[in-house]
Amino acid sequence: MRVDLLLTNVRPYNSYCKQFLEADIAIVNGRFLYIGSTDIAQLQPAEVVDGQGAYVIPGLIDIHMHIESSMAAPLPFARELIKNGVTTIVAEPHEIANVFGIEGIRAMLAAGKDAPIDILFGVPSSVPSTNPELETSGATIELADLAELLQEDRVVCLGEVMNYVDVVYKPEAKINRLIEYTQKTKPHLPIEGHCPRLLGLELARFIYGGVDSDHTQQTLAGMKERLLNGMFVEIQEKSLQRDIIGFLTEQQMDEHFAFVTDDVMADSLITQGHLNHIVKQALRLGMKPEQAIYAATFTPARRMGLKDRGSIAPGKQADFVLLDNLADFSIVSTYKNGKAVFHRDSPVTDPAQAGLFPAHFYHSVKLSPLDIDSFRLLVDSALPVACRVMTVSTGTTFTQAATAEVAVNNGELDWENSPYCLVGIFERHGKNGNIGWGLAGGDVITAGAIATTYAHDHHNLLVIGRNKHDMLLAANSVIATQGGYCAVQDGTVLAQVDLPVAGILSEAPMAELGRQVQVLKAAMRQLGYRHNNPIMSLSTLSLPVSPALKITDKGLINVNEQKLVSLFL
Amino acid sequence: MRVDLLLTNVRPYNSYCKQFLEADIAIVNGRFLYIGSTDIAQLQPAEVVDGQGAYVIPGLIDIHMHIESSMAAPLPFARELIKNGVTTIVAEPHEIANVFGIEGIRAMLAAGKDAPIDILFGVPSSVPSTNPELETSGATIELADLAELLQEDRVVCLGEVMNYVDVVYKPEAKINRLIEYTQKTKPHLPIEGHCPRLLGLELARFIYGGVDSDHTQQTLAGMKERLLNGMFVEIQEKSLQRDIIGFLTEQQMDEHFAFVTDDVMADSLITQGHLNHIVKQALRLGMKPEQAIYAATFTPARRMGLKDRGSIAPGKQADFVLLDNLADFSIVSTYKNGKAVFHRDSPVTDPAQAGLFPAHFYHSVKLSPLDIDSFRLLVDSALPVACRVMTVSTGTTFTQAATAEVAVNNGELDWENSPYCLVGIFERHGKNGNIGWGLAGGDVITAGAIATTYAHDHHNLLVIGRNKHDMLLAANSVIATQGGYCAVQDGTVLAQVDLPVAGILSEAPMAELGRQVQVLKAAMRQLGYRHNNPIMSLSTLSLPVSPALKITDKGLINVNEQKLVSLFL
């Protein structure tokens, strides 16, 4: 019979015996037909490719990730992924959903439609991250939105459920209605979870509530408890520890975990790679390639009910990667649906393609330019006042809540002469014009200012600074470009990343965006930002589900108690 | 917190580490909540049960089986299963579909609704088994029927695809439209297969065609090839061989197979049991209990996308079985949705409950009483004629095609004085009144006659005999009772099993039906039927997908060539 492609002289990975075999691979209509040697004479291939002894593995599948973490639009993002052997992702677009709701998700679906990889989606279940009392988002995701999105072919799961308190203790909460609706209408659909540190009966109740995976950083004890209670565990780089790898291997937990990236920033993406980077890290920690490949191909496909991929077997999508070296995991080429989409000897074309989103997505920062008075905090006192301070520490995105006396000068809080930065969150969705104020200390900037609309999850305008003039310049630069990140020192813009799509995404080619982010990080360091991941640190200062004291347009949030607290004690 | 049931002093099976642990089990609203010991003090149980050290395993799940093989209606069948620890089945009702089409399937769904186990369904994909040129069935299953049935909550797969020739070589065949429709509208749905002996490129093409399991009897070589090509293998009793068990264990194939019963007759069911019998057989062949239990609970649930069951873990349906002995697999009690439904010290109530099907299902044998002339075969010859003969051999349901000279007496084929039985198939669905004639030899009856409407898959009236008078009595007895099985010798009815529902099912209590079938088998042996499984042998004499020479109402069928052949050469 006629086949489109016959790949000879290769060592395909067999996902069922978890071994590399020696066999030819025949492909018809974008799907594997035959993997073997005995019946090759019966095939008439239109094309024969000599694999030169390469290992062939299924295309990598990342089932828990957020495209927006890279600040890139789906198309340039996908073009970068094929270089890294990733052929399928399940993206959870809760960032853009916080700006544009279901319209944002639909725009991501549309923008990713012609990508060289399959971009599948989870429906964000926690938009906003808390509730309208604690933060103003541009939009929310409600039951009706979920019902509509579950009809989409490319929607394959309910996105990560973040608020375990609502799941366990508040049966009437919206999240429980979303879970119940999903279970009722699509009982086979995975429901992704987020439950760091939950253990014992509370963990059991969270799982009982319908959530059957966790992708957060885990200790060995937390990992074990999740696995033995039937959770599917998604291992991101932070969980890649030697004791965990040892446990997974010795206890033969192969079926119950997958590697995921969760968040990869633009600069890491262009320098380190993507899911292949996690695989490489696992190999460095002593995992066998056969096991690591399984966790990046077979189990993620099965977890998401993707019967049509994840192995090199008859009928599966011919998504595969040629490697010339297992130990280094060095990629020679990537094929999608039986067609070569990347070879390491030819650059991938990644032209700037702006305008793939609806026109109003480029006008999402509904703020007029600020003036210097915007940053004056008037206080009805002449004496120093006790203030709450968000204390930032490197190595974590959690802050600690501290208290400090700050002087008052002419009825104005004299934060510029304190050791603290002022942080302002300006509601920018055109909803209410709220401004939330706070102070931040610790491993943040010691000079200048930074402004960004890339502020999780509501993506209002966050401005942090050590002086009003730099804050004003940074803020107005971001407002003028309709979103992005801007770092300023002494009246000079050190770095600016334009994120004109919904104020959070760039349509620049990935390499260019990656370089911009590198420049931004360098600028943040120059401003004294000591945190190991300054962008993630700053952008989560506004995330009111991340402990302990955070800030939104409503003001300071005591995260553990989920309530607003005042700046002044 | 309040829980409904706390099971203490037990050893629950953990499906994730495949080990028995020591832990208490808490159940709320029919689902497992907590399996552990540390947080028990936080629970207020309404009821505490001391398990007296019992092993607790998930309820057994049989994902490939046909209720009609037992000749029992769903309700009595299900009542028998709970004694055997089976709490979920995926039934494929192609037998009743051959009589009443989608209406038959809906009637099975309705009749099984209040059963003490979950009866889920596969949509029969091959009704009729061949096509209307080769057999007359009462109804067919078409694309529109499939589309309708896929909307049903309890439909979880496309039922077994039998005709590999159509899948591989006839893209335009109906079966390919059914597969494509299923893949398009419910891409996660399993597609069950039936492909004995298929290997190499043909097997690959069958899988490429969309079929991803096989449950037929396999050699080790066939089993290996299926597994390594990504098929899920369903192991029925016939495939339980020592070399196969060895391979599955040594190659760690745990994830890719499940035990299934396929066909269990009423007498076996009441004496040997059901899926628990297969598990016991596997244990006898040296499989570890932890592995055998996995293959009867976890993998079958996963294969069918049943996220809500198959393990003892938070959120799963509390379907479980207490065993006091692993080696014997001796069942103490069975729980469904957290409620005890069986305890070995109390008999299960199984009252006769007739009339659960639509009224016309009890009037499905549309034949008037026959007369003695019905069995005269007139021949336009005075000399002996060369006839095709179906030769039956014990140990297989396949026949061989033989040729024999049979004398002619007064213009009538003198089969009564030949070594062969006459076989007649009388179309009984009120469609066309066809009668197909053939001769059978080998390990069939040597005296008397048997008639049955339980004749796979079309279920027309099959009459086999050594003399006309006994054939007439047997046939008319079955017609008079609107279906069943009747064995006659010398003008006396030796055994009769009434199957008044669609001519193929009984609503009698299972124990009673089991005894009737035992009596029937004894009668068939008394008539000289030497085949090891006389009912299956006789009832598949009319199955035109089972090699080599079979018979339908259209006449003799050369199965391998899928064409009608004449009785006379």
mmCIF file with all atom_site columns, N, CA and C in Angstrom, chain A residues 390-411:
data_model
loop_
_atom_site.group_PDB
_atom_site.id
_atom_site.type_symbol
_atom_site.label_atom_id
_atom_site.label_alt_id
_atom_site.label_comp_id
_atom_site.label_asym_id
_atom_site.label_entity_id
_atom_site.label_seq_id
_atom_site.pdbx_PDB_ins_code
_atom_site.Cartn_x
_atom_site.Cartn_y
_atom_site.Cartn_z
_atom_site.occupancy
_atom_site.B_iso_or_equiv
_atom_site.pdbx_formal_charge
_atom_site.auth_seq_id
_atom_site.auth_comp_id
_atom_site.auth_asym_id
_atom_site.auth_atom_id
_atom_site.pdbx_PDB_model_num
ATOM 1  N N  . MET A 1 390 ? 4.675  44.894 53.000 1.00 0.00 ? 390 MET A N  1
ATOM 2  C CA . MET A 1 390 ? 4.872  43.587 52.348 1.00 0.00 ? 390 MET A CA 1
ATOM 3  C C  . MET A 1 390 ? 6.369  43.337 52.251 1.00 0.00 ? 390 MET A C  1
ATOM 4  N N  . THR A 1 391 ? 6.836  42.278 52.915 1.00 0.00 ? 391 THR A N  1
ATOM 5  C CA . THR A 1 391 ? 8.268  42.012 52.878 1.00 0.00 ? 391 THR A CA 1
ATOM 6  C C  . THR A 1 391 ? 8.559  40.895 51.889 1.00 0.00 ? 391 THR A C  1
ATOM 7  N N  . VAL A 1 392 ? 9.366  41.245 50.898 1.00 0.00 ? 392 VAL A N  1
ATOM 8  C CA . VAL A 1 392 ? 9.694  40.327 49.806 1.00 0.00 ? 392 VAL A CA 1
ATOM 9  C C  . VAL A 1 392 ? 11.009 39.623 50.133 1.00 0.00 ? 392 VAL A C  1
ATOM 10 N N  . SER A 1 393 ? 11.038 38.294 49.907 1.00 0.00 ? 393 SER A N  1
ATOM 11 C CA . SER A 1 393 ? 12.280 37.538 50.104 1.00 0.00 ? 393 SER A CA 1
ATOM 12 C C  . SER A 1 393 ? 12.579 36.728 48.854 1.00 0.00 ? 393 SER A C  1
ATOM 13 N N  . THR A 1 394 ? 13.856 36.678 48.529 1.00 0.00 ? 394 THR A N  1
ATOM 14 C CA . THR A 1 394 ? 14.232 35.894 47.349 1.00 0.00 ? 394 THR A CA 1
ATOM 15 C C  . THR A 1 394 ? 13.893 34.426 47.567 1.00 0.00 ? 394 THR A C  1
ATOM 16 N N  . GLY A 1 395 ? 13.654 33.721 46.474 1.00 0.00 ? 395 GLY A N  1
ATOM 17 C CA . GLY A 1 395 ? 13.372 32.282 46.570 1.00 0.00 ? 395 GLY A CA 1
ATOM 18 C C  . GLY A 1 395 ? 11.913 31.949 46.729 1.00 0.00 ? 395 GLY A C  1
ATOM 19 N N  . THR A 1 396 ? 11.079 32.944 46.972 1.00 0.00 ? 396 THR A N  1
ATOM 20 C CA . THR A 1 396 ? 9.651  32.660 47.119 1.00 0.00 ? 396 THR A CA 1
ATOM 21 C C  . THR A 1 396 ? 8.838  33.836 46.591 1.00 0.00 ? 396 THR A C  1
ATOM 22 N N  . THR A 1 397 ? 7.648  33.550 46.156 1.00 0.00 ? 397 THR A N  1
ATOM 23 C CA . THR A 1 397 ? 6.754  34.636 45.758 1.00 0.00 ? 397 THR A CA 1
ATOM 24 C C  . THR A 1 397 ? 5.823  34.999 46.909 1.00 0.00 ? 397 THR A C  1
ATOM 25 N N  . PHE A 1 398 ? 5.886  34.241 47.997 1.00 0.00 ? 398 PHE A N  1
ATOM 26 C CA . PHE A 1 398 ? 5.113  34.617 49.185 1.00 0.00 ? 398 PHE A CA 1
ATOM 27 C C  . PHE A 1 398 ? 5.813  35.825 49.833 1.00 0.00 ? 398 PHE A C  1
ATOM 28 N N  . THR A 1 399 ? 5.010  36.732 50.383 1.00 0.00 ? 399 THR A N  1
ATOM 29 C CA . THR A 1 399 ? 5.598  37.831 51.156 1.00 0.00 ? 399 THR A CA 1
ATOM 30 C C  . THR A 1 399 ? 5.333  37.559 52.632 1.00 0.00 ? 399 THR A C  1
ATOM 31 N N  . GLN A 1 400 ? 5.997  38.338 53.468 1.00 0.00 ? 400 GLN A N  1
ATOM 32 C CA . GLN A 1 400 ? 5.647  38.320 54.879 1.00 0.00 ? 400 GLN A CA 1
ATOM 33 C C  . GLN A 1 400 ? 5.052  39.670 55.232 1.00 0.00 ? 400 GLN A C  1
ATOM 34 N N  . ALA A 1 401 ? 4.145  39.655 56.200 1.00 0.00 ? 401 ALA A N  1
ATOM 35 C CA . ALA A 1 401 ? 3.520  40.904 56.629 1.00 0.00 ? 401 ALA A CA 1
ATOM 36 C C  . ALA A 1 401 ? 4.337  41.480 57.784 1.00 0.00 ? 401 ALA A C  1
ATOM 37 N N  . ALA A 1 402 ? 4.843  42.709 57.575 1.00 0.00 ? 402 ALA A N  1
ATOM 38 C CA . ALA A 1 402 ? 5.609  43.367 58.634 1.00 0.00 ? 402 ALA A CA 1
ATOM 39 C C  . ALA A 1 402 ? 4.931  44.696 58.982 1.00 0.00 ? 402 ALA A C  1
ATOM 40 N N  . THR A 1 403 ? 5.426  45.333 60.018 1.00 0.00 ? 403 THR A N  1
ATOM 41 C CA . THR A 1 403 ? 4.899  46.631 60.421 1.00 0.00 ? 403 THR A CA 1
ATOM 42 C C  . THR A 1 403 ? 6.073  47.599 60.586 1.00 0.00 ? 403 THR A C  1
ATOM 43 N N  . ALA A 1 404 ? 5.871  48.849 60.179 1.00 0.00 ? 404 ALA A N  1
ATOM 44 C CA . ALA A 1 404 ? 6.955  49.837 60.318 1.00 0.00 ? 404 ALA A CA 1
ATOM 45 C C  . ALA A 1 404 ? 6.365  51.220 60.529 1.00 0.00 ? 404 ALA A C  1
ATOM 46 N N  . GLU A 1 405 ? 7.103  52.039 61.232 1.00 0.00 ? 405 GLU A N  1
ATOM 47 C CA . GLU A 1 405 ? 6.722  53.448 61.418 1.00 0.00 ? 405 GLU A CA 1
ATOM 48 C C  . GLU A 1 405 ? 7.243  54.235 60.219 1.00 0.00 ? 405 GLU A C  1
ATOM 49 N N  . VAL A 1 406 ? 6.399  55.044 59.648 1.00 0.00 ? 406 VAL A N  1
ATOM 50 C CA . VAL A 1 406 ? 6.850  55.888 58.528 1.00 0.00 ? 406 VAL A CA 1
ATOM 51 C C  . VAL A 1 406 ? 6.491  57.343 58.881 1.00 0.00 ? 406 VAL A C  1
ATOM 52 N N  . ALA A 1 407 ? 7.457  58.216 58.649 1.00 0.00 ? 407 ALA A N  1
ATOM 53 C CA . ALA A 1 407 ? 7.256  59.620 59.009 1.00 0.00 ? 407 ALA A CA 1
ATOM 54 C C  . ALA A 1 407 ? 6.208  60.282 58.129 1.00 0.00 ? 407 ALA A C  1
ATOM 55 N N  . VAL A 1 408 ? 5.680  61.385 58.629 1.00 0.00 ? 408 VAL A N  1
ATOM 56 C CA . VAL A 1 408 ? 4.720  62.179 57.863 1.00 0.00 ? 408 VAL A CA 1
ATOM 57 C C  . VAL A 1 408 ? 5.317  63.571 57.694 1.00 0.00 ? 408 VAL A C  1
ATOM 58 N N  . ASN A 1 409 ? 5.229  64.077 56.492 1.00 0.00 ? 409 ASN A N  1
ATOM 59 C CA . ASN A 1 409 ? 5.836  65.369 56.194 1.00 0.00 ? 409 ASN A CA 1
ATOM 60 C C  . ASN A 1 409 ? 4.805  66.240 55.478 1.00 0.00 ? 409 ASN A C  1
ATOM 61 N N  . ASN A 1 410 ? 4.422  67.360 56.122 1.00 0.00 ? 410 ASN A N  1
ATOM 62 C CA . ASN A 1 410 ? 3.401  68.224 55.511 1.00 0.00 ? 410 ASN A CA 1
ATOM 63 C C  . ASN A 1 410 ? 2.122  67.473 55.161 1.00 0.00 ? 410 ASN A C  1
ATOM 64 N N  . GLY A 1 411 ? 1.703  66.594 56.078 1.00 0.00 ? 411 GLY A N  1
ATOM 65 C CA . GLY A 1 411 ? 0.447  65.856 55.842 1.00 0.00 ? 411 GLY A CA 1
ATOM 66 C C  . GLY A 1 411 ? 0.549  64.790 54.777 1.00 0.00 ? 411 GLY A C  1
#
